[in-house]
Tab-separated table of C-alpha atoms in Angstrom:
chain	number	residue	atom	x	y	z
A	17	MET	CA	23.985	13.208	5.243
A	18	ILE	CA	22.147	16.125	6.797
A	19	SER	CA	18.369	16.286	6.207
A	20	ALA	CA	16.311	19.337	5.219
A	21	GLY	CA	15.117	19.502	8.824
A	22	GLY	CA	18.710	19.333	10.030
A	23	LEU	CA	19.693	22.176	7.729
A	24	GLU	CA	16.802	24.237	9.070
A	25	ALA	CA	17.747	23.373	12.675
A	26	LEU	CA	21.273	24.636	11.978
A	27	VAL	CA	20.382	27.838	10.143
A	28	VAL	CA	17.293	29.146	11.964
A	29	PRO	CA	18.910	29.493	15.441
A	30	ALA	CA	21.924	31.105	13.742
A	31	LEU	CA	19.632	33.566	11.978
A	32	VAL	CA	17.764	34.373	15.207
A	33	LEU	CA	21.072	35.058	16.984
A	34	THR	CA	22.186	37.272	14.101
A	35	CYS	CA	18.911	39.227	14.374
A	36	VAL	CA	19.428	39.726	18.112
A	37	ALA	CA	22.959	41.110	17.636
A	38	PRO	CA	22.167	44.573	16.181
A	39	VAL	CA	19.419	45.125	18.776
A	40	VAL	CA	21.809	44.320	21.633
A	41	LEU	CA	24.596	46.440	20.127
A	42	ILE	CA	22.366	49.493	19.726
A	43	TYR	CA	21.010	49.012	23.267
A	44	LEU	CA	24.537	48.770	24.719
A	45	VAL	CA	25.663	51.945	22.961
A	46	TRP	CA	22.463	53.749	24.039
A	47	ARG	CA	23.124	52.635	27.637
B	24	MET	CA	39.805	45.074	-16.720
B	25	MET	CA	36.061	45.416	-17.013
B	26	ASN	CA	33.836	42.594	-15.906
B	27	ALA	CA	30.911	41.647	-18.116
B	28	ASP	CA	29.396	39.471	-15.371
B	29	ALA	CA	29.183	42.309	-12.832
B	30	VAL	CA	25.929	42.345	-10.886
B	31	LEU	CA	25.915	46.096	-10.192
B	32	PRO	CA	26.247	49.032	-12.633
B	33	SER	CA	29.559	50.789	-11.976
B	34	SER	CA	27.861	54.207	-11.756
B	35	ILE	CA	25.803	53.033	-8.764
B	36	ALA	CA	28.887	51.398	-7.238
B	37	TRP	CA	30.822	54.688	-7.475
B	38	LEU	CA	27.881	56.501	-5.861
B	39	ILE	CA	27.871	54.028	-2.922
B	40	ILE	CA	31.664	54.240	-2.569
B	41	GLY	CA	31.496	58.059	-2.632
B	42	LEU	CA	28.745	58.312	-0.017
B	43	PHE	CA	30.318	55.856	2.403
B	44	SER	CA	33.791	57.307	1.924
B	45	LEU	CA	32.469	60.740	2.879
B	46	LEU	CA	30.690	59.240	5.899
B	47	TRP	CA	33.783	57.355	7.142
B	48	ILE	CA	36.121	60.320	6.682
B	49	TRP	CA	33.664	62.717	8.350
B	50	LEU	CA	33.291	60.304	11.283
B	51	GLY	CA	37.074	59.895	11.515
B	52	TRP	CA	37.631	63.643	11.549
B	53	ARG	CA	34.844	64.252	14.064
B	54	LEU	CA	35.915	61.491	16.456
B	55	GLY	CA	39.556	62.528	16.187
B	56	ARG	CA	38.940	66.131	17.281
B	57	LYS	CA	39.134	65.190	20.967
B	58	ASN	CA	42.354	63.210	20.664
B	59	ASP	CA	44.672	65.208	22.932
B	60	THR	CA	47.250	62.626	23.986
B	61	LEU	CA	49.089	59.665	22.487
B	62	GLU	CA	46.820	57.371	24.549
B	63	ASP	CA	43.755	59.034	23.022
B	64	TYR	CA	45.125	58.514	19.534
B	65	MET	CA	46.493	54.975	19.902
B	66	LEU	CA	44.125	53.493	22.493
B	67	ALA	CA	41.005	55.705	22.430
B	68	GLY	CA	41.877	56.953	25.933
B	69	ARG	CA	41.631	53.406	27.437
B	70	LYS	CA	37.958	54.017	28.261
B	71	VAL	CA	35.991	52.323	25.458
B	72	GLY	CA	32.541	51.310	26.754
B	73	MET	CA	30.723	48.012	26.313
B	74	GLY	CA	28.680	48.885	23.199
B	75	PHE	CA	31.558	50.069	21.049
B	76	ALA	CA	33.810	47.329	22.471
B	77	VAL	CA	31.530	44.499	21.306
B	78	ALA	CA	30.945	46.166	17.936
B	79	THR	CA	34.630	46.734	17.183
B	80	ALA	CA	35.612	43.162	18.119
B	81	MET	CA	32.825	41.818	15.905
B	82	ALA	CA	33.393	44.138	12.962
B	83	THR	CA	37.130	43.592	12.849
B	84	TRP	CA	36.652	39.819	12.772
B	85	VAL	CA	33.973	40.138	10.068
B	86	THR	CA	36.301	40.601	7.117
B	87	SER	CA	35.492	40.387	3.452
B	88	ASN	CA	36.389	36.714	3.970
B	89	THR	CA	33.451	36.210	6.320
B	90	THR	CA	30.922	37.625	3.915
B	91	MET	CA	32.442	36.202	0.724
B	92	THR	CA	34.618	33.212	1.664
B	93	ALA	CA	32.090	31.658	4.054
B	94	PRO	CA	29.547	31.317	1.214
B	95	GLN	CA	32.369	30.100	-1.036
B	96	LEU	CA	33.364	27.437	1.510
B	97	ALA	CA	29.734	26.403	1.945
B	98	TYR	CA	29.604	25.943	-1.819
B	99	GLN	CA	32.903	24.007	-1.908
B	100	LEU	CA	32.980	22.114	1.406
B	101	GLY	CA	29.300	22.067	2.296
B	102	ILE	CA	27.906	22.130	5.808
B	103	TRP	CA	31.306	21.634	7.462
B	104	GLY	CA	32.708	24.518	5.420
B	105	MET	CA	30.348	27.046	6.949
B	106	VAL	CA	30.354	25.476	10.421
B	107	GLY	CA	34.161	25.266	10.304
B	108	TYR	CA	34.379	28.906	9.338
B	109	SER	CA	32.037	29.901	12.153
B	110	LEU	CA	34.437	28.278	14.629
B	111	GLY	CA	36.596	31.341	14.013
B	112	ALA	CA	34.503	32.682	16.902
B	113	VAL	CA	36.380	30.366	19.290
B	114	GLY	CA	39.400	32.674	19.053
B	115	LEU	CA	37.313	35.602	20.323
B	116	LEU	CA	35.806	33.510	23.135
B	117	LEU	CA	39.160	32.113	24.309
B	118	PHE	CA	40.774	35.555	24.177
B	119	ALA	CA	38.086	36.985	26.489
B	120	PRO	CA	39.646	35.877	29.812
B	121	LEU	CA	43.091	36.781	28.479
B	122	ALA	CA	41.844	40.283	27.582
B	123	ARG	CA	40.754	40.796	31.184
B	124	ARG	CA	44.100	39.544	32.480
B	125	ILE	CA	46.054	41.731	30.032
B	126	ARG	CA	44.124	44.820	31.189
B	127	GLU	CA	44.743	43.978	34.862
B	128	MET	CA	48.394	42.932	34.562
B	129	MET	CA	49.490	45.736	32.222
B	130	PRO	CA	47.190	48.705	32.845
B	131	GLN	CA	49.620	50.987	31.006
B	132	GLY	CA	50.708	48.579	28.268
B	133	TYR	CA	50.421	49.548	24.614
B	134	THR	CA	51.150	46.525	22.416
B	135	SER	CA	51.415	42.737	22.355
B	136	GLY	CA	55.146	43.366	21.835
B	137	ASP	CA	55.294	45.039	25.272
B	138	PHE	CA	54.110	41.818	26.881
B	139	ILE	CA	56.457	39.468	25.019
B	140	ARG	CA	59.447	41.747	25.734
B	141	LEU	CA	58.734	42.051	29.447
B	142	ARG	CA	57.705	38.405	29.904
B	143	TYR	CA	60.243	36.624	27.701
B	144	GLY	CA	63.068	39.088	26.941
B	145	ASN	CA	64.569	40.530	23.785
B	146	VAL	CA	65.196	37.418	21.653
B	147	ALA	CA	61.616	36.161	21.937
B	148	TRP	CA	60.410	39.761	21.408
B	149	ARG	CA	62.220	40.041	18.074
B	150	ILE	CA	61.070	36.608	16.870
B	151	PHE	CA	57.527	37.592	17.836
B	152	LEU	CA	57.799	40.921	15.999
B	153	VAL	CA	58.923	39.158	12.802
B	154	ILE	CA	55.929	36.792	13.007
B	155	SER	CA	53.562	39.640	13.820
B	156	PHE	CA	54.707	41.932	10.998
B	157	PHE	CA	54.656	39.092	8.500
B	158	TYR	CA	51.072	38.307	9.496
B	159	SER	CA	50.003	41.970	9.468
B	160	LEU	CA	51.470	42.413	6.007
B	161	GLY	CA	49.673	39.275	4.825
B	162	TRP	CA	46.374	40.543	6.220
B	163	LEU	CA	46.827	44.050	4.783
B	164	ILE	CA	47.626	42.724	1.301
B	165	SER	CA	44.783	40.213	1.449
B	166	LEU	CA	42.337	43.011	2.337
B	167	GLY	CA	43.720	45.426	-0.262
B	168	MET	CA	43.567	42.803	-3.003
B	169	ALA	CA	40.161	41.543	-1.863
B	170	GLY	CA	38.927	45.140	-2.088
B	171	GLY	CA	40.057	45.489	-5.692
B	172	LEU	CA	38.900	42.024	-6.749
B	173	LEU	CA	35.498	42.162	-5.067
B	174	ILE	CA	34.664	45.687	-6.207
B	175	ASN	CA	35.651	44.636	-9.734
B	176	ALA	CA	33.652	41.406	-9.598
B	177	LEU	CA	30.573	43.121	-8.195
B	178	SER	CA	30.547	46.302	-10.250
B	179	GLY	CA	33.073	46.070	-13.073
B	180	ILE	CA	35.118	48.951	-11.640
B	181	PRO	CA	38.749	48.212	-12.640
B	182	TYR	CA	40.812	46.408	-9.974
B	183	ALA	CA	43.340	49.221	-9.526
B	184	TYR	CA	40.620	51.840	-8.932
B	185	GLY	CA	38.647	49.772	-6.420
B	186	MET	CA	41.740	48.721	-4.476
B	187	THR	CA	43.112	52.276	-4.424
B	188	VAL	CA	39.840	53.737	-3.160
B	189	ILE	CA	39.440	51.293	-0.274
B	190	VAL	CA	43.083	51.641	0.862
B	191	VAL	CA	43.100	55.458	0.593
B	192	ILE	CA	39.773	55.906	2.420
B	193	CYS	CA	40.718	53.628	5.324
B	194	THR	CA	44.169	55.204	5.636
B	195	LEU	CA	42.707	58.722	5.672
B	196	TYR	CA	40.107	58.252	8.375
B	197	THR	CA	42.511	56.205	10.518
B	198	VAL	CA	45.068	59.034	10.284
B	199	PHE	CA	42.433	61.636	11.176
B	200	GLY	CA	40.931	59.876	14.167
B	201	GLY	CA	43.248	57.112	15.400
B	202	LEU	CA	41.631	54.190	17.227
B	203	LYS	CA	38.522	56.260	18.035
B	204	ALA	CA	37.813	56.633	14.317
B	205	VAL	CA	38.406	52.923	13.788
B	206	ILE	CA	36.033	51.939	16.607
B	207	GLY	CA	33.361	54.540	15.781
B	208	THR	CA	33.186	53.479	12.136
B	209	ASP	CA	33.312	49.815	13.205
B	210	PHE	CA	29.993	50.281	15.007
B	211	VAL	CA	28.247	51.659	11.919
B	212	GLN	CA	29.881	48.998	9.735
B	213	THR	CA	28.769	46.172	12.067
B	214	ILE	CA	25.140	47.287	11.925
B	215	LEU	CA	25.299	47.559	8.110
B	216	ILE	CA	26.846	44.087	7.752
B	217	LEU	CA	24.340	42.456	10.109
B	218	LEU	CA	21.300	44.077	8.493
B	219	GLY	CA	22.564	43.136	5.019
B	220	VAL	CA	23.230	39.491	5.884
B	221	ILE	CA	19.914	39.144	7.756
B	222	THR	CA	17.924	40.636	4.861
B	223	LEU	CA	19.530	38.338	2.294
B	224	ALA	CA	19.083	35.208	4.431
B	225	VAL	CA	15.431	35.932	5.263
B	226	LEU	CA	14.665	36.567	1.592
B	227	VAL	CA	16.433	33.331	0.566
B	228	ILE	CA	14.395	31.329	3.095
B	229	ASN	CA	11.147	32.994	1.975
B	230	GLU	CA	11.807	32.829	-1.760
B	231	VAL	CA	13.484	29.408	-1.969
B	232	GLY	CA	12.897	27.534	1.299
B	233	PHE	CA	14.842	24.778	3.042
B	234	ASP	CA	13.110	21.889	1.230
B	235	ALA	CA	13.938	23.243	-2.224
B	236	ILE	CA	17.525	24.057	-1.205
B	237	HIS	CA	17.988	20.572	0.264
B	238	SER	CA	16.404	18.551	-2.542
B	239	GLN	CA	18.353	20.387	-5.237
B	240	LEU	CA	21.617	19.985	-3.320
B	241	GLU	CA	20.882	16.278	-2.870
B	242	GLU	CA	20.454	15.964	-6.613
B	243	GLU	CA	23.356	18.121	-7.818
B	244	ARG	CA	25.900	18.399	-4.999
B	245	PRO	CA	25.164	15.638	-2.429
B	246	GLU	CA	28.720	15.825	-1.060
B	247	LEU	CA	27.903	19.260	0.402
B	248	LEU	CA	25.398	17.633	2.753
B	249	ASN	CA	27.854	14.931	3.843
B	250	LEU	CA	28.790	15.298	7.500
B	251	LEU	CA	31.713	12.861	7.233
B	252	LEU	CA	33.811	14.628	4.613
B	253	PRO	CA	37.421	14.165	5.889
B	254	ALA	CA	38.936	17.211	4.150
B	255	SER	CA	36.197	19.429	5.568
B	256	ILE	CA	36.682	18.119	9.104
B	257	MET	CA	40.447	18.728	8.807
B	258	PHE	CA	39.707	22.239	7.523
B	259	LEU	CA	37.470	22.813	10.539
B	260	PHE	CA	40.210	22.069	13.086
B	261	ASN	CA	42.910	23.888	11.148
B	262	ASN	CA	40.690	26.943	10.851
B	263	LEU	CA	40.085	26.789	14.585
B	264	PHE	CA	43.810	26.931	15.415
B	265	PHE	CA	44.536	29.512	12.726
B	266	GLY	CA	41.845	31.786	14.171
B	267	VAL	CA	43.056	31.339	17.747
B	268	GLY	CA	46.641	32.053	16.657
B	269	GLU	CA	45.563	35.162	14.770
B	270	ILE	CA	43.692	36.605	17.739
B	271	PHE	CA	46.097	35.571	20.518
B	272	HIS	CA	49.146	37.201	18.957
B	273	SER	CA	47.907	40.089	16.840
B	274	ASN	CA	48.155	43.587	18.208
B	275	VAL	CA	44.750	44.238	16.619
B	276	TRP	CA	43.213	42.364	19.567
B	277	TRP	CA	45.741	43.351	22.218
B	278	SER	CA	45.318	47.054	21.466
B	279	ARG	CA	41.590	46.608	22.083
B	280	ALA	CA	42.276	44.778	25.354
B	281	PHE	CA	44.307	47.832	26.425
B	282	ALA	CA	41.721	50.290	25.050
B	283	PHE	CA	38.565	48.838	26.623
B	284	ALA	CA	37.570	50.392	29.952
B	285	PRO	CA	38.420	48.307	33.053
B	286	GLY	CA	35.992	45.400	33.455
B	287	VAL	CA	34.772	45.530	29.837
B	288	GLY	CA	37.215	43.203	28.010
B	289	LEU	CA	35.971	39.808	29.230
B	290	ARG	CA	32.274	40.461	28.550
B	291	ALA	CA	32.902	42.330	25.304
B	292	TYR	CA	34.961	39.540	23.724
B	293	ILE	CA	32.486	36.859	24.883
B	294	LEU	CA	29.508	38.748	23.426
B	295	ALA	CA	31.426	39.481	20.219
B	296	GLY	CA	32.262	35.771	19.872
B	297	ILE	CA	28.651	34.702	20.439
B	298	PHE	CA	27.310	37.219	17.914
B	299	TRP	CA	30.028	36.485	15.339
B	300	LEU	CA	29.497	32.697	15.466
B	301	PRO	CA	26.262	32.529	13.414
B	302	ILE	CA	27.290	34.967	10.660
B	303	PRO	CA	29.240	32.472	8.469
B	304	ILE	CA	26.373	29.960	8.799
B	305	VAL	CA	23.772	32.527	7.738
B	306	ALA	CA	26.031	33.774	4.915
B	307	GLY	CA	26.698	30.158	3.906
B	308	LEU	CA	22.991	29.449	3.504
B	309	ILE	CA	22.830	32.121	0.801
B	310	ALA	CA	25.372	30.115	-1.229
B	311	LEU	CA	23.611	26.786	-0.731
B	312	ALA	CA	20.573	28.258	-2.494
B	313	ALA	CA	22.512	28.544	-5.786
B	314	PRO	CA	21.632	25.081	-7.205
B	315	ALA	CA	17.933	25.522	-6.334
B	316	LEU	CA	17.953	28.792	-8.276
B	317	GLY	CA	19.586	27.141	-11.277
B	318	ILE	CA	22.533	29.544	-11.096
B	319	ASN	CA	25.621	28.691	-13.114
B	320	VAL	CA	28.503	29.614	-10.782
B	321	PRO	CA	31.637	30.406	-12.836
B	322	SER	CA	33.835	30.794	-9.742
B	323	PRO	CA	32.824	29.836	-6.192
B	324	ASP	CA	33.828	33.171	-4.645
B	325	MET	CA	31.077	34.892	-6.641
B	326	VAL	CA	28.301	32.633	-5.402
B	327	ALA	CA	26.822	35.042	-2.806
B	328	PRO	CA	26.502	38.073	-5.118
B	329	LEU	CA	25.093	35.878	-7.882
B	330	VAL	CA	22.362	34.523	-5.593
B	331	ALA	CA	21.558	38.031	-4.339
B	332	GLY	CA	21.468	39.410	-7.879
B	333	LYS	CA	19.322	36.559	-9.184
B	334	LEU	CA	16.788	36.762	-6.350
B	335	PHE	CA	16.529	40.491	-5.733
B	336	GLY	CA	17.983	42.148	-8.807
B	337	LEU	CA	19.570	45.554	-8.340
B	338	ALA	CA	18.550	45.888	-4.665
B	339	GLY	CA	20.265	42.587	-3.832
B	340	ALA	CA	23.416	43.623	-5.655
B	341	ILE	CA	23.508	46.966	-3.804
B	342	LEU	CA	23.022	45.167	-0.485
B	343	VAL	CA	25.923	42.776	-1.123
B	344	PHE	CA	28.129	45.654	-2.262
B	345	VAL	CA	27.431	47.677	0.909
B	346	VAL	CA	28.070	44.644	3.140
B	347	VAL	CA	31.367	43.826	1.403
B	348	PHE	CA	32.541	47.458	1.422
B	349	ALA	CA	31.763	47.764	5.161
B	350	ALA	CA	33.412	44.413	5.946
B	351	LEU	CA	36.579	45.395	4.076
B	352	ALA	CA	36.839	48.812	5.721
B	353	SER	CA	36.123	47.542	9.244
B	354	SER	CA	39.111	45.208	9.102
B	355	LEU	CA	41.560	47.249	7.022
B	356	ASP	CA	41.370	50.265	9.359
B	357	SER	CA	41.980	48.052	12.410
B	358	VAL	CA	45.038	46.341	10.937
B	359	LEU	CA	46.472	49.706	9.839
B	360	ALA	CA	46.033	51.220	13.321
B	361	ALA	CA	47.279	48.199	15.300
B	362	THR	CA	50.287	47.572	13.055
B	363	SER	CA	51.185	51.246	13.250
B	364	ASP	CA	51.046	51.028	17.076
B	365	LEU	CA	53.440	48.078	16.986
B	366	ILE	CA	55.870	49.929	14.705
B	367	VAL	CA	55.673	53.138	16.779
B	368	LYS	CA	56.203	51.478	20.160
B	369	ASP	CA	58.269	48.370	19.407
B	370	ILE	CA	60.392	49.467	16.449
B	371	TYR	CA	60.604	53.284	16.353
B	372	LYS	CA	60.761	53.786	20.110
B	373	GLY	CA	61.861	50.301	21.197
B	374	HIS	CA	64.835	50.097	18.859
B	375	PHE	CA	65.721	53.557	17.547
B	376	ARG	CA	64.342	56.471	19.572
B	377	ARG	CA	64.165	55.323	23.171
B	378	ASP	CA	63.898	58.856	24.531
B	379	ALA	CA	61.177	59.948	22.129
B	380	SER	CA	58.456	62.064	23.736
B	381	ASN	CA	54.771	61.241	23.337
B	382	ALA	CA	54.370	64.269	21.059
B	383	GLU	CA	57.081	62.897	18.781
B	384	LEU	CA	55.465	59.442	18.834
B	385	ARG	CA	52.105	60.967	17.929
B	386	LYS	CA	53.668	62.531	14.811
B	387	ALA	CA	55.466	59.279	14.042
B	388	ALA	CA	52.163	57.372	14.308
B	389	VAL	CA	50.582	59.552	11.608
B	390	ALA	CA	53.568	59.100	9.289
B	391	ILE	CA	53.630	55.343	9.904
B	392	ILE	CA	49.898	54.882	9.169
B	393	LEU	CA	50.378	56.798	5.903
B	394	GLY	CA	53.453	54.673	5.123
B	395	LEU	CA	51.604	51.421	5.836
B	396	GLY	CA	48.740	52.548	3.610
B	397	ALA	CA	51.218	53.302	0.813
B	398	LEU	CA	52.969	49.940	1.318
B	399	THR	CA	49.647	48.072	1.209
B	400	TRP	CA	48.761	49.883	-2.015
B	401	ALA	CA	52.169	49.207	-3.603
B	402	LEU	CA	52.063	45.482	-2.774
B	403	SER	CA	48.433	45.090	-3.855
B	404	ILE	CA	48.663	46.915	-7.187
B	405	PRO	CA	50.523	44.121	-9.095
B	406	LYS	CA	47.659	41.725	-8.149
B	407	MET	CA	50.051	38.823	-7.620
B	408	ALA	CA	48.238	35.630	-6.668
B	409	THR	CA	51.168	34.561	-4.502
B	410	LEU	CA	50.803	37.725	-2.414
B	411	GLY	CA	47.052	37.188	-2.216
B	412	SER	CA	47.586	33.790	-0.617
B	413	LEU	CA	50.188	35.160	1.814
B	414	LEU	CA	47.619	35.249	4.631
B	415	HIS	CA	47.031	31.493	4.217
B	416	PHE	CA	50.764	31.005	4.452
B	417	THR	CA	50.967	32.857	7.791
B	418	GLY	CA	48.898	30.161	9.544
B	419	ALA	CA	52.082	28.224	10.352
B	420	PHE	CA	53.629	31.360	11.859
B	421	VAL	CA	50.802	32.674	14.024
B	422	ALA	CA	49.705	29.302	15.432
B	423	SER	CA	53.189	28.903	16.955
B	424	THR	CA	52.514	31.881	19.251
B	425	ILE	CA	49.331	30.507	20.876
B	426	TRP	CA	50.967	28.506	23.655
B	427	PRO	CA	53.840	30.880	24.506
B	428	ILE	CA	51.256	33.662	24.956
B	429	ALA	CA	48.726	31.572	26.907
B	430	VAL	CA	51.392	30.043	29.188
B	431	GLY	CA	53.142	33.403	29.586
B	432	LEU	CA	49.952	35.155	30.657
B	433	LEU	CA	48.696	32.456	33.016
B	434	TYR	CA	51.808	30.836	34.536
B	435	ARG	CA	55.072	32.004	36.067
B	436	ARG	CA	56.819	29.045	34.416
B	437	GLY	CA	58.580	29.254	31.071
B	438	SER	CA	61.650	31.207	30.041
B	439	GLY	CA	62.355	33.324	26.995
B	440	THR	CA	64.538	30.551	25.558
B	441	VAL	CA	61.716	28.000	25.673
B	442	ALA	CA	59.202	30.490	24.239
B	443	SER	CA	61.609	31.379	21.411
B	444	LEU	CA	62.170	27.690	20.647
B	445	ALA	CA	58.411	27.043	20.672
B	446	MET	CA	57.791	29.818	18.124
B	447	VAL	CA	60.700	28.806	15.846
B	448	CYS	CA	60.058	25.024	15.971
B	449	GLY	CA	56.293	25.492	15.601
B	450	THR	CA	56.705	27.762	12.593
B	451	LEU	CA	59.250	25.510	10.838
B	452	SER	CA	57.202	22.340	11.342
B	453	GLY	CA	54.039	24.162	10.249
B	454	LEU	CA	55.784	25.300	7.070
B	455	TYR	CA	57.013	21.754	6.431
B	456	ALA	CA	53.417	20.498	6.758
B	457	TYR	CA	52.206	23.334	4.503
B	458	PHE	CA	54.483	22.240	1.664
B	459	THR	CA	54.329	18.459	2.139
B	460	ILE	CA	50.667	17.924	3.122
B	461	GLY	CA	48.687	21.098	2.394
B	462	PHE	CA	47.557	24.478	3.686
B	463	TYR	CA	44.771	22.910	5.734
B	464	VAL	CA	47.136	21.374	8.315
B	465	ALA	CA	49.837	24.076	8.655
B	466	ALA	CA	48.332	25.850	11.675
B	467	LEU	CA	47.401	22.543	13.304
B	468	VAL	CA	50.955	21.138	13.124
B	469	SER	CA	52.523	24.443	14.166
B	470	ALA	CA	50.326	24.721	17.270
B	471	ALA	CA	50.958	21.067	18.207
B	472	VAL	CA	54.765	21.353	17.995
B	473	SER	CA	54.745	24.678	19.824
B	474	LEU	CA	52.662	23.040	22.577
B	475	LEU	CA	55.144	20.167	22.920
B	476	VAL	CA	57.993	22.639	23.444
B	477	MET	CA	55.984	24.713	25.932
B	478	LEU	CA	55.227	21.561	27.953
B	479	PHE	CA	58.915	21.668	28.926
B	480	ALA	CA	58.259	25.134	30.310
B	481	LEU	CA	55.333	23.892	32.372
B	482	ALA	CA	57.539	21.161	33.835
B	483	GLY	CA	60.052	23.760	35.062
B	484	LYS	CA	60.030	25.867	38.192
B	485	PRO	CA	57.972	29.067	38.401
B	486	THR	CA	60.597	31.767	38.041
B	487	PHE	CA	58.852	34.799	36.547
B	488	ASP	CA	57.905	37.680	38.815
B	489	TRP	CA	54.587	39.235	37.727
B	490	ASP	CA	55.765	42.619	38.972
B	491	GLN	CA	58.086	42.743	35.980
B	492	LEU	CA	55.025	43.272	33.771
B	493	ASN	CA	54.417	46.454	35.716
B	494	ASP	CA	57.455	47.811	33.938
B	495	ALA	CA	54.861	48.605	31.324
B	496	ARG	CA	53.761	51.228	33.820
B	497	SER	CA	57.054	52.707	34.955
B	498	ASN	CA	59.362	52.030	32.024
B	499	PRO	CA	57.232	51.171	29.038
B	500	ASP	CA	59.894	51.453	26.394
B	501	GLY	CA	63.188	50.250	25.112
B	502	GLU	CA	65.051	47.031	25.617
B	503	VAL	CA	65.012	44.969	28.752
B	504	SER	CA	68.170	45.747	30.641
């Protein structure tokens, strides 16, 4: 059984990575 | 069929569809103006840079399934459902080194069919083409039907109207601009999808919070938090092999390997895989918030829009609609273009018009894209559930191609006979597993049997001469003599 902390540890890094993606994509196209 | 539970007024939905349709078609027309040659039209001139390369690989793999089925799986299979779905990224990551090798070995290649024909001969080529067309048809119908169903569920617009609009729009801008239009719109669609998913997830975390989500799940749906749910773990591995099989064989991914500028393929597919990986997890979180919000979910595939509508009203519904519309278009255009390439090069020219000039092929490509669009529409309009699940059914077929392609690209061992046997035996055993055990093991069994057959190839002597792949440079068409 996953705990609330475990759920957070799974989702937050995923969300951070998802936030980084559009920034990197726009930078790559600009470059 | 109107839908009383729709989360978005149909007038606003039509406005969004109209605006984005105009944008996609304008982009397609504008990007297609500089298409002078067949290579420009089919492969964007083979010079696609890093930014567009990453975006198109990501966007094509973010289908309506990613944004709607990932939340549904989270709601049905729990944590393993969304993690299992996110392992679809493994296909992109594993294809990265192959994409580099494809670009180096076949600098003038056009399709995945080119490789199979030159590497394994005509029998394996034709078996591969049957598998590939069956899969493409399954994907096209699944996207067409998903378009109609999702637009109806979200806005109440009748199924036939929603499906027709999405198929017609994608067909039109793909015809106008070829692969450049597909890739250019993919970039815009990727940004829209990412911003939509991020906004919804951040708002869910702020408005509901992990503790509330967890405690309510523990009370109402504790099985979703169980990390030892056997069916979910089986789903995870099957999904992994299905995804790898889809990407390894489909011309959607090969055409991009040929289209990316030299040196771009490896890094582009790796970055696309890394950025795609978290999306199903983030989208899944949105669904897990449903119990904490006290939402009554009539059917699991509507869980994401219901959460968005409940939390953020009209703005949330608009956001989900835009994300779904972009996700549908970004995949449908790619499958149309890549399947058309395969028909133009491997069927029209490979089997019927071996002396066709590039100008003739360019005209044929336009007619074939229009024909594929019409076929997708005709097969989607009856809304047959059996056709809708066709894509699921293709898992047994596509997983059988993983090992013949990987071995064929990396080793000189393995003949056309062994590769043909691997694809046929893998497919048949996968189908047997599909009907006797269930859909969640079909790809797994198919890949395993195909691997066993290909092990015979690896035990043999290295006989293939890599220079034969260079025929894709000097004699790219027609049967192997």
